[in-house]
C-alpha cells in the first residue's frame, strides 16, 4: 500500500500532493492553466437549454420505477436476494470501478477484477467508464465553479440530476477538453466498453437481470424486468446524492473553504462515497476516508481484493498529511486522528 507522506512544514509539496486528482496527469498544473485561461476569456452569455429528450427519458424511467414498485409484494425470496446483490454489484461498478480505480487511479487491479468492474459499471448504467471518468475529473478540477458539470452552486436539484437534463455550460465543455484522458484512451478494456456502451448497458442492465431469474427459478419475466428498472433508478439516485447532498449537508473537518462535506447517510447508502470533504481534500486516497470500514463497504472490498492479489498499489494519505491539512484549513477536532488521541 503506497502511503504518501508529507511533512507539515513542507508547504509547497503538501499543496502539490493534496491537489493531485489521483489520475495520470499533473492536476496542479492543469488547474492553474485552466484558471489562467478562464481569466483571459470573457465568459459567453449563457441561457439554460433544456434537453427535452432527456427529460422525457427520466419521466418515463421514473414512471416505470413507481409502477414496478407494485410488483414488490409478489416477488419471490430469490428475487429479493437477487435484486439486493445486483444493486450492490452495480454500486461497486461506480464506487470501486469508475470512481476509485479509473477516474482517480487510487489503486491498480488485475484483469479479472477489471473485467468484473467493467461488467458492474455497465450494470449501473451511468455512462461509459471513459465518459464518467472524464466528467468526474472535470468536476474535481472545477469543483463548484462554472466548469463543474454538476456545479452545486446552481442548486440542489441541478447537482442531483438537473445537470443531465440541460446542455452543458460552455465552461464545462471547455474544462472537459483540458482534462488529460490518455491513460484511459490507452486502456483497451475501457475503450472497448466505451465503443459498445449502449449494447453492454442494455445487455448487463436489463436483459441479463430479466432473463436470469426466469431461467434459474422461474421468476415472472414482468417482475424481473421491472425490478431491473427499480434497481437502476435506486442506483442512479444514490450516486446522485454524492453530487447533491454531500455538497449541501454535513461537516468539513479537512477543508472548510470548499463545498463538499462529510455526510454519513450518503456514505451508508453509497458504500463509502459520502466522506466527500475528505475525498476532495485527498482525492488520491483509495479509501476516501480516515474512518476505516465505517460506512465504507467499498474500501472493505478493495482490501479483500488486495488480500488475494487482485488489487494492488493502494494509495493513501499519511496521518501526518491529514493532520497538517486539517490544522491548516479544516476543523481538526472533527477528524478521526484527533478523536483517537483524545481517548
CSV table of C-alpha atoms in Angstrom, one decimal:
chain,number,residue,atom,x,y,z
A,1,UNK,CA,0.0,0.0,0.0
A,2,UNK,CA,1.5,3.3,-1.1
A,3,UNK,CA,1.4,5.9,1.7
A,4,UNK,CA,2.0,9.5,0.7
A,5,UNK,CA,4.0,11.2,3.5
A,6,UNK,CA,4.1,14.9,3.6
A,7,UNK,CA,5.9,17.0,6.3
A,8,UNK,CA,3.7,19.6,7.8
A,9,UNK,CA,6.3,22.3,7.2
A,10,UNK,CA,6.7,21.4,3.6
A,11,UNK,CA,4.1,23.7,2.3
A,12,UNK,CA,4.8,23.6,-1.4
A,13,UNK,CA,5.0,19.8,-1.6
A,14,UNK,CA,1.9,19.5,0.5
A,15,UNK,CA,-0.1,21.8,-1.8
A,16,UNK,CA,1.0,19.9,-4.9
A,17,UNK,CA,0.2,16.5,-3.5
A,18,UNK,CA,-3.1,17.5,-2.0
A,19,UNK,CA,-4.0,19.0,-5.3
A,20,UNK,CA,-3.4,15.6,-7.0
A,21,UNK,CA,-6.6,14.5,-8.7
A,22,UNK,CA,-5.4,10.9,-8.4
A,23,UNK,CA,-5.1,10.4,-12.2
A,24,UNK,CA,-2.3,10.2,-14.6
A,25,UNK,CA,-2.0,13.9,-15.4
A,26,UNK,CA,-0.3,16.7,-13.4
A,27,UNK,CA,-3.5,18.0,-11.9
A,28,UNK,CA,-2.0,21.1,-10.2
A,29,UNK,CA,-0.6,22.4,-13.4
A,30,UNK,CA,-3.8,21.7,-15.2
A,31,UNK,CA,-5.9,23.6,-12.7
A,32,UNK,CA,-3.6,26.6,-12.8
A,33,UNK,CA,-3.5,26.5,-16.6
A,34,UNK,CA,-7.3,26.3,-16.7
A,35,UNK,CA,-7.8,29.1,-14.2
A,36,UNK,CA,-5.3,31.3,-16.1
A,37,UNK,CA,-7.2,30.6,-19.4
A,38,UNK,CA,-10.6,31.4,-17.8
A,39,UNK,CA,-9.3,34.8,-16.6
A,40,UNK,CA,-8.2,35.7,-20.1
A,41,UNK,CA,-11.5,34.6,-21.7
A,42,UNK,CA,-14.7,36.6,-21.5
A,43,UNK,CA,-17.5,34.2,-20.4
A,44,UNK,CA,-20.1,33.8,-23.1
A,45,UNK,CA,-23.7,34.7,-22.3
A,46,UNK,CA,-25.5,31.5,-21.3
A,47,UNK,CA,-29.1,30.5,-21.1
A,48,UNK,CA,-30.2,27.2,-19.8
A,49,UNK,CA,-31.1,25.0,-22.7
A,50,UNK,CA,-33.3,22.1,-21.6
A,51,UNK,CA,-32.8,18.8,-23.4
A,52,UNK,CA,-36.4,17.6,-23.6
A,53,UNK,CA,-35.4,14.2,-24.9
A,54,UNK,CA,-33.5,13.6,-21.6
A,55,UNK,CA,-36.4,15.0,-19.5
A,56,UNK,CA,-38.8,12.6,-21.3
A,57,UNK,CA,-36.4,9.7,-20.6
A,58,UNK,CA,-36.3,10.5,-16.9
A,59,UNK,CA,-40.0,10.9,-16.7
A,60,UNK,CA,-40.6,7.5,-18.3
A,61,UNK,CA,-38.0,5.7,-16.3
A,62,UNK,CA,-39.4,7.1,-13.0
A,63,UNK,CA,-42.9,6.3,-14.0
A,64,UNK,CA,-41.8,2.7,-14.7
A,65,UNK,CA,-40.0,2.7,-11.3
A,66,UNK,CA,-43.2,3.6,-9.4
A,67,UNK,CA,-45.2,1.1,-11.4
A,68,UNK,CA,-42.5,-1.5,-10.8
A,69,UNK,CA,-42.9,-0.9,-7.0
A,70,UNK,CA,-46.3,-2.6,-7.3
A,71,UNK,CA,-44.5,-5.8,-8.1
A,72,UNK,CA,-42.5,-5.8,-4.8
A,73,UNK,CA,-45.2,-7.7,-2.7
A,74,UNK,CA,-45.3,-10.5,-5.2
A,75,UNK,CA,-41.6,-11.0,-5.5
A,76,UNK,CA,-40.1,-14.3,-4.5
A,77,UNK,CA,-37.4,-14.5,-1.8
A,78,UNK,CA,-34.9,-15.4,-4.5
A,79,UNK,CA,-35.8,-12.3,-6.4
A,80,UNK,CA,-35.3,-10.1,-3.4
A,81,UNK,CA,-31.9,-11.6,-2.8
A,82,UNK,CA,-31.0,-11.3,-6.5
A,83,UNK,CA,-32.1,-7.6,-6.6
A,84,UNK,CA,-30.2,-6.7,-3.4
A,85,UNK,CA,-27.0,-8.4,-4.7
A,86,UNK,CA,-27.3,-6.9,-8.2
A,87,UNK,CA,-27.8,-3.4,-6.6
A,88,UNK,CA,-24.6,-3.8,-4.6
A,89,UNK,CA,-22.7,-5.0,-7.7
A,90,UNK,CA,-23.9,-2.1,-9.8
A,91,UNK,CA,-22.9,0.3,-7.0
A,92,UNK,CA,-19.4,-1.2,-7.0
A,93,UNK,CA,-19.2,-0.5,-10.7
A,94,UNK,CA,-19.3,3.2,-9.8
A,95,UNK,CA,-17.6,3.4,-6.5
A,96,UNK,CA,-14.9,0.8,-6.8
A,97,UNK,CA,-14.6,0.9,-10.6
A,98,UNK,CA,-15.3,4.2,-12.4
A,99,UNK,CA,-14.5,6.3,-9.4
A,100,UNK,CA,-11.7,4.9,-7.4
A,101,UNK,CA,-10.0,2.7,-10.0
A,102,UNK,CA,-10.4,4.6,-13.3
A,103,UNK,CA,-11.2,8.3,-12.5
A,104,UNK,CA,-8.6,8.7,-9.7
A,105,UNK,CA,-6.3,5.7,-10.2
A,106,UNK,CA,-6.2,5.3,-6.4
A,107,UNK,CA,-5.2,1.6,-6.8
A,108,UNK,CA,-4.4,-0.9,-9.6
A,109,UNK,CA,-6.3,-4.0,-10.5
A,110,UNK,CA,-5.6,-7.3,-12.2
A,111,UNK,CA,-7.5,-8.2,-15.4
A,112,UNK,CA,-10.2,-10.5,-13.7
A,113,UNK,CA,-11.1,-7.7,-11.3
A,114,UNK,CA,-11.1,-5.1,-14.1
A,115,UNK,CA,-13.4,-7.3,-16.2
A,116,UNK,CA,-15.8,-7.7,-13.3
A,117,UNK,CA,-15.8,-4.0,-12.6
A,118,UNK,CA,-16.5,-3.2,-16.2
A,119,UNK,CA,-19.5,-5.5,-16.1
A,120,UNK,CA,-20.6,-3.9,-12.9
A,121,UNK,CA,-20.3,-0.5,-14.4
A,122,UNK,CA,-22.4,-1.5,-17.4
A,123,UNK,CA,-25.0,-2.9,-15.0
A,124,UNK,CA,-25.1,0.5,-13.2
A,125,UNK,CA,-25.8,2.3,-16.5
A,126,UNK,CA,-24.3,5.7,-15.6
A,127,UNK,CA,-22.5,6.2,-18.9
A,128,UNK,CA,-19.3,4.5,-20.0
A,129,UNK,CA,-16.2,4.4,-17.7
A,130,UNK,CA,-14.5,6.8,-20.1
A,131,UNK,CA,-17.3,9.4,-20.0
A,132,UNK,CA,-17.9,9.0,-16.3
A,133,UNK,CA,-14.2,9.5,-15.5
A,134,UNK,CA,-13.9,12.5,-17.8
A,135,UNK,CA,-16.8,14.2,-16.2
A,136,UNK,CA,-15.6,13.4,-12.7
A,137,UNK,CA,-12.1,14.6,-13.3
A,138,UNK,CA,-13.6,17.8,-14.7
A,139,UNK,CA,-15.7,18.0,-11.5
A,140,UNK,CA,-12.6,17.9,-9.3
A,141,UNK,CA,-10.7,20.4,-11.5
A,142,UNK,CA,-13.5,22.9,-11.3
A,143,UNK,CA,-15.5,21.9,-8.2
A,144,UNK,CA,-18.5,24.3,-7.7
A,145,UNK,CA,-17.3,26.6,-10.4
A,146,UNK,CA,-18.9,27.1,-13.9
A,147,UNK,CA,-16.7,24.4,-15.3
A,148,UNK,CA,-18.1,21.8,-12.9
A,149,UNK,CA,-20.6,19.5,-14.8
A,150,UNK,CA,-22.8,19.3,-11.7
A,151,UNK,CA,-22.0,22.6,-10.0
A,152,UNK,CA,-23.7,22.5,-6.6
A,153,UNK,CA,-23.9,26.3,-6.6
A,154,UNK,CA,-26.6,26.0,-9.3
A,155,UNK,CA,-28.9,24.4,-6.8
A,156,UNK,CA,-29.6,21.0,-5.2
A,157,UNK,CA,-31.8,19.7,-8.0
A,158,UNK,CA,-29.2,20.7,-10.7
A,159,UNK,CA,-26.4,19.0,-8.8
A,160,UNK,CA,-28.6,15.9,-8.2
A,161,UNK,CA,-30.0,15.3,-11.7
A,162,UNK,CA,-30.8,18.5,-13.4
A,163,UNK,CA,-27.4,18.7,-15.0
A,164,UNK,CA,-28.3,15.7,-17.1
A,165,UNK,CA,-31.4,17.5,-18.5
A,166,UNK,CA,-29.7,20.6,-19.9
A,167,UNK,CA,-27.0,21.4,-22.4
A,168,UNK,CA,-23.6,21.7,-20.9
A,169,UNK,CA,-22.4,25.2,-19.9
A,170,UNK,CA,-19.7,26.3,-22.4
A,171,UNK,CA,-17.2,26.3,-19.5
A,172,UNK,CA,-17.9,22.7,-18.7
A,173,UNK,CA,-17.1,21.8,-22.3
A,174,UNK,CA,-14.0,23.9,-22.3
A,175,UNK,CA,-12.8,22.5,-19.0
A,176,UNK,CA,-13.5,18.9,-20.2
A,177,UNK,CA,-11.3,19.4,-23.2
A,178,UNK,CA,-8.3,20.2,-20.9
A,179,UNK,CA,-8.6,17.0,-18.9
A,180,UNK,CA,-5.8,14.5,-19.7
A,181,UNK,CA,-7.5,11.2,-20.7
A,182,UNK,CA,-4.6,9.5,-22.4
A,183,UNK,CA,-4.4,6.9,-19.6
A,184,UNK,CA,-7.9,5.7,-20.3
A,185,UNK,CA,-7.6,6.1,-24.1
A,186,UNK,CA,-4.7,3.6,-23.8
A,187,UNK,CA,-6.8,1.2,-21.7
A,188,UNK,CA,-8.2,-1.4,-24.2
A,189,UNK,CA,-10.9,-2.7,-21.8
A,190,UNK,CA,-12.2,0.9,-21.1
A,191,UNK,CA,-12.3,1.8,-24.7
A,192,UNK,CA,-14.0,-1.5,-25.7
A,193,UNK,CA,-16.8,-0.8,-23.2
A,194,UNK,CA,-16.9,2.8,-24.4
A,195,UNK,CA,-17.3,1.8,-28.1
A,196,UNK,CA,-20.1,-0.7,-27.3
A,197,UNK,CA,-21.5,1.0,-24.3
A,198,UNK,CA,-25.2,1.1,-25.3
A,199,UNK,CA,-25.1,-2.6,-26.1
A,200,UNK,CA,-23.3,-3.5,-22.9
A,201,UNK,CA,-25.6,-1.4,-20.8
A,202,UNK,CA,-28.8,-2.9,-22.3
A,203,UNK,CA,-27.4,-6.4,-22.0
A,204,UNK,CA,-25.9,-6.1,-18.5
A,205,UNK,CA,-28.5,-3.7,-17.1
A,206,UNK,CA,-31.8,-5.2,-18.4
A,207,UNK,CA,-31.5,-8.4,-20.5
A,208,UNK,CA,-29.4,-10.5,-18.1
A,209,UNK,CA,-31.3,-9.3,-14.9
A,210,UNK,CA,-34.6,-10.0,-16.6
A,211,UNK,CA,-33.8,-13.4,-18.2
A,212,UNK,CA,-31.6,-14.9,-15.4
A,213,UNK,CA,-34.2,-15.0,-12.7
A,214,UNK,CA,-36.7,-16.5,-15.1
A,215,UNK,CA,-34.3,-19.3,-16.2
A,216,UNK,CA,-32.9,-20.0,-12.7
A,217,UNK,CA,-36.1,-20.2,-10.6
A,218,UNK,CA,-39.0,-19.3,-12.8
A,219,UNK,CA,-39.5,-15.7,-11.8
A,220,UNK,CA,-42.2,-13.9,-13.7
A,221,UNK,CA,-40.5,-12.0,-16.6
A,222,UNK,CA,-42.5,-8.9,-15.9
A,223,UNK,CA,-41.4,-8.9,-12.3
A,224,UNK,CA,-37.8,-9.4,-13.2
A,225,UNK,CA,-37.9,-6.7,-15.8
A,226,UNK,CA,-39.5,-4.1,-13.5
A,227,UNK,CA,-37.1,-5.0,-10.7
A,228,UNK,CA,-34.2,-4.3,-13.1
A,229,UNK,CA,-35.7,-0.8,-13.6
A,230,UNK,CA,-36.3,-0.4,-9.9
A,231,UNK,CA,-32.6,-1.3,-9.2
A,232,UNK,CA,-31.4,1.0,-11.9
A,233,UNK,CA,-33.3,4.1,-10.6
A,234,UNK,CA,-32.2,3.4,-7.0
A,235,UNK,CA,-28.6,3.2,-8.0
A,236,UNK,CA,-28.9,6.4,-10.0
A,237,UNK,CA,-30.2,8.4,-7.1
A,238,UNK,CA,-27.7,7.0,-4.6
A,239,UNK,CA,-24.9,8.1,-6.9
A,240,UNK,CA,-26.5,11.5,-7.4
A,241,UNK,CA,-26.8,12.1,-3.7
A,242,UNK,CA,-23.0,12.3,-3.6
A,243,UNK,CA,-23.1,15.2,-6.0
A,244,UNK,CA,-26.0,16.9,-4.2
A,245,UNK,CA,-26.5,16.1,-0.5
A,246,UNK,CA,-22.8,15.7,0.1
A,247,UNK,CA,-22.3,19.2,-1.2
A,248,UNK,CA,-25.0,20.7,1.0
A,249,UNK,CA,-25.3,18.9,4.3
A,250,UNK,CA,-22.6,17.8,6.6
A,251,UNK,CA,-19.4,19.0,8.3
A,252,UNK,CA,-15.9,19.9,7.0
A,253,UNK,CA,-13.1,18.5,9.1
A,254,UNK,CA,-10.3,18.7,6.4
A,255,UNK,CA,-11.1,21.9,4.4
A,256,UNK,CA,-13.8,24.2,5.5
A,257,UNK,CA,-13.1,26.5,2.5
A,258,UNK,CA,-14.7,24.1,0.0
A,259,UNK,CA,-18.3,23.0,-0.6
A,260,UNK,CA,-18.0,19.1,-0.2
A,261,UNK,CA,-19.0,17.8,3.2
A,262,UNK,CA,-18.8,14.6,5.3
A,263,UNK,CA,-22.3,13.1,5.0
A,264,UNK,CA,-22.8,9.9,7.0
A,265,UNK,CA,-26.2,9.0,5.4
A,266,UNK,CA,-24.8,9.3,1.9
A,267,UNK,CA,-21.8,7.2,3.0
A,268,UNK,CA,-24.1,4.5,4.2
A,269,UNK,CA,-26.2,4.5,1.1
A,270,UNK,CA,-23.3,4.9,-1.4
A,271,UNK,CA,-20.9,2.3,0.1
A,272,UNK,CA,-18.5,4.9,1.5
A,273,UNK,CA,-18.7,7.7,-1.0
A,274,UNK,CA,-20.2,10.3,1.4
A,275,UNK,CA,-16.9,11.2,3.0
A,276,UNK,CA,-16.8,14.0,0.5
A,277,UNK,CA,-14.8,16.7,2.3
A,278,UNK,CA,-12.0,14.1,2.8
A,279,UNK,CA,-12.2,12.9,-0.8
A,280,UNK,CA,-12.0,16.4,-2.3
A,281,UNK,CA,-9.0,17.2,0.0
A,282,UNK,CA,-7.2,13.9,-0.6
A,283,UNK,CA,-8.6,12.5,-3.9
A,284,UNK,CA,-5.7,10.1,-4.4
A,285,UNK,CA,-6.6,8.1,-1.3
A,286,UNK,CA,-8.3,4.8,-2.3
A,287,UNK,CA,-10.3,4.6,1.0
A,288,UNK,CA,-11.9,8.2,0.6
A,289,UNK,CA,-11.9,8.3,4.4
A,290,UNK,CA,-9.8,8.0,7.5
A,291,UNK,CA,-12.6,6.1,9.4
A,292,UNK,CA,-11.6,2.6,8.3
A,293,UNK,CA,-14.6,0.5,7.3
A,294,UNK,CA,-17.2,2.6,9.0
A,295,UNK,CA,-19.9,3.1,6.3
A,296,UNK,CA,-17.3,2.2,3.7
A,297,UNK,CA,-18.1,-1.1,2.1
A,298,UNK,CA,-16.1,-0.2,-1.0
A,299,UNK,CA,-12.8,0.1,1.0
A,300,UNK,CA,-13.5,-3.2,2.7
A,301,UNK,CA,-13.9,-5.0,-0.7
A,302,UNK,CA,-10.8,-3.3,-2.2
A,303,UNK,CA,-8.9,-4.6,0.8
A,304,UNK,CA,-10.3,-8.0,0.3
A,305,UNK,CA,-9.3,-8.0,-3.3
A,306,UNK,CA,-5.8,-6.8,-2.3
A,307,UNK,CA,-5.5,-9.8,0.1
A,308,UNK,CA,-6.0,-12.2,-2.8
A,309,UNK,CA,-3.7,-10.2,-5.2
A,310,UNK,CA,-6.4,-8.7,-7.5
A,311,UNK,CA,-5.9,-5.2,-6.2
A,312,UNK,CA,-2.5,-3.7,-5.5
A,313,UNK,CA,-0.6,-0.4,-5.2
A,314,UNK,CA,-3.3,1.1,-2.9
A,315,UNK,CA,-2.6,4.8,-2.4
A,316,UNK,CA,-3.3,6.5,0.9
A,317,UNK,CA,-2.7,9.8,2.7
A,318,UNK,CA,-0.5,9.6,5.7
A,319,UNK,CA,-1.7,10.6,9.2
A,320,UNK,CA,0.9,13.4,9.2
A,321,UNK,CA,-0.6,14.8,5.9
A,322,UNK,CA,-4.2,14.5,7.2
A,323,UNK,CA,-3.3,16.2,10.5
A,324,UNK,CA,-1.3,19.0,8.9
A,325,UNK,CA,-4.1,19.8,6.4
A,326,UNK,CA,-6.9,19.7,8.9
A,327,UNK,CA,-5.0,22.1,11.1
A,328,UNK,CA,-4.3,24.4,8.2
A,329,UNK,CA,-7.7,24.5,6.5
A,330,UNK,CA,-10.2,22.5,8.4
A,331,UNK,CA,-11.6,21.6,11.9
A,332,UNK,CA,-9.1,19.1,13.3
A,333,UNK,CA,-11.3,18.4,16.4
A,334,UNK,CA,-13.7,16.6,14.0
A,335,UNK,CA,-11.0,14.3,12.5
A,336,UNK,CA,-10.5,10.6,13.4
A,337,UNK,CA,-6.9,11.3,14.3
A,338,UNK,CA,-7.9,14.0,16.9
A,339,UNK,CA,-10.7,11.9,18.4
A,340,UNK,CA,-8.4,8.8,18.8
A,341,UNK,CA,-5.8,11.0,20.5
A,342,UNK,CA,-8.5,12.3,22.9
A,343,UNK,CA,-9.3,8.7,24.1
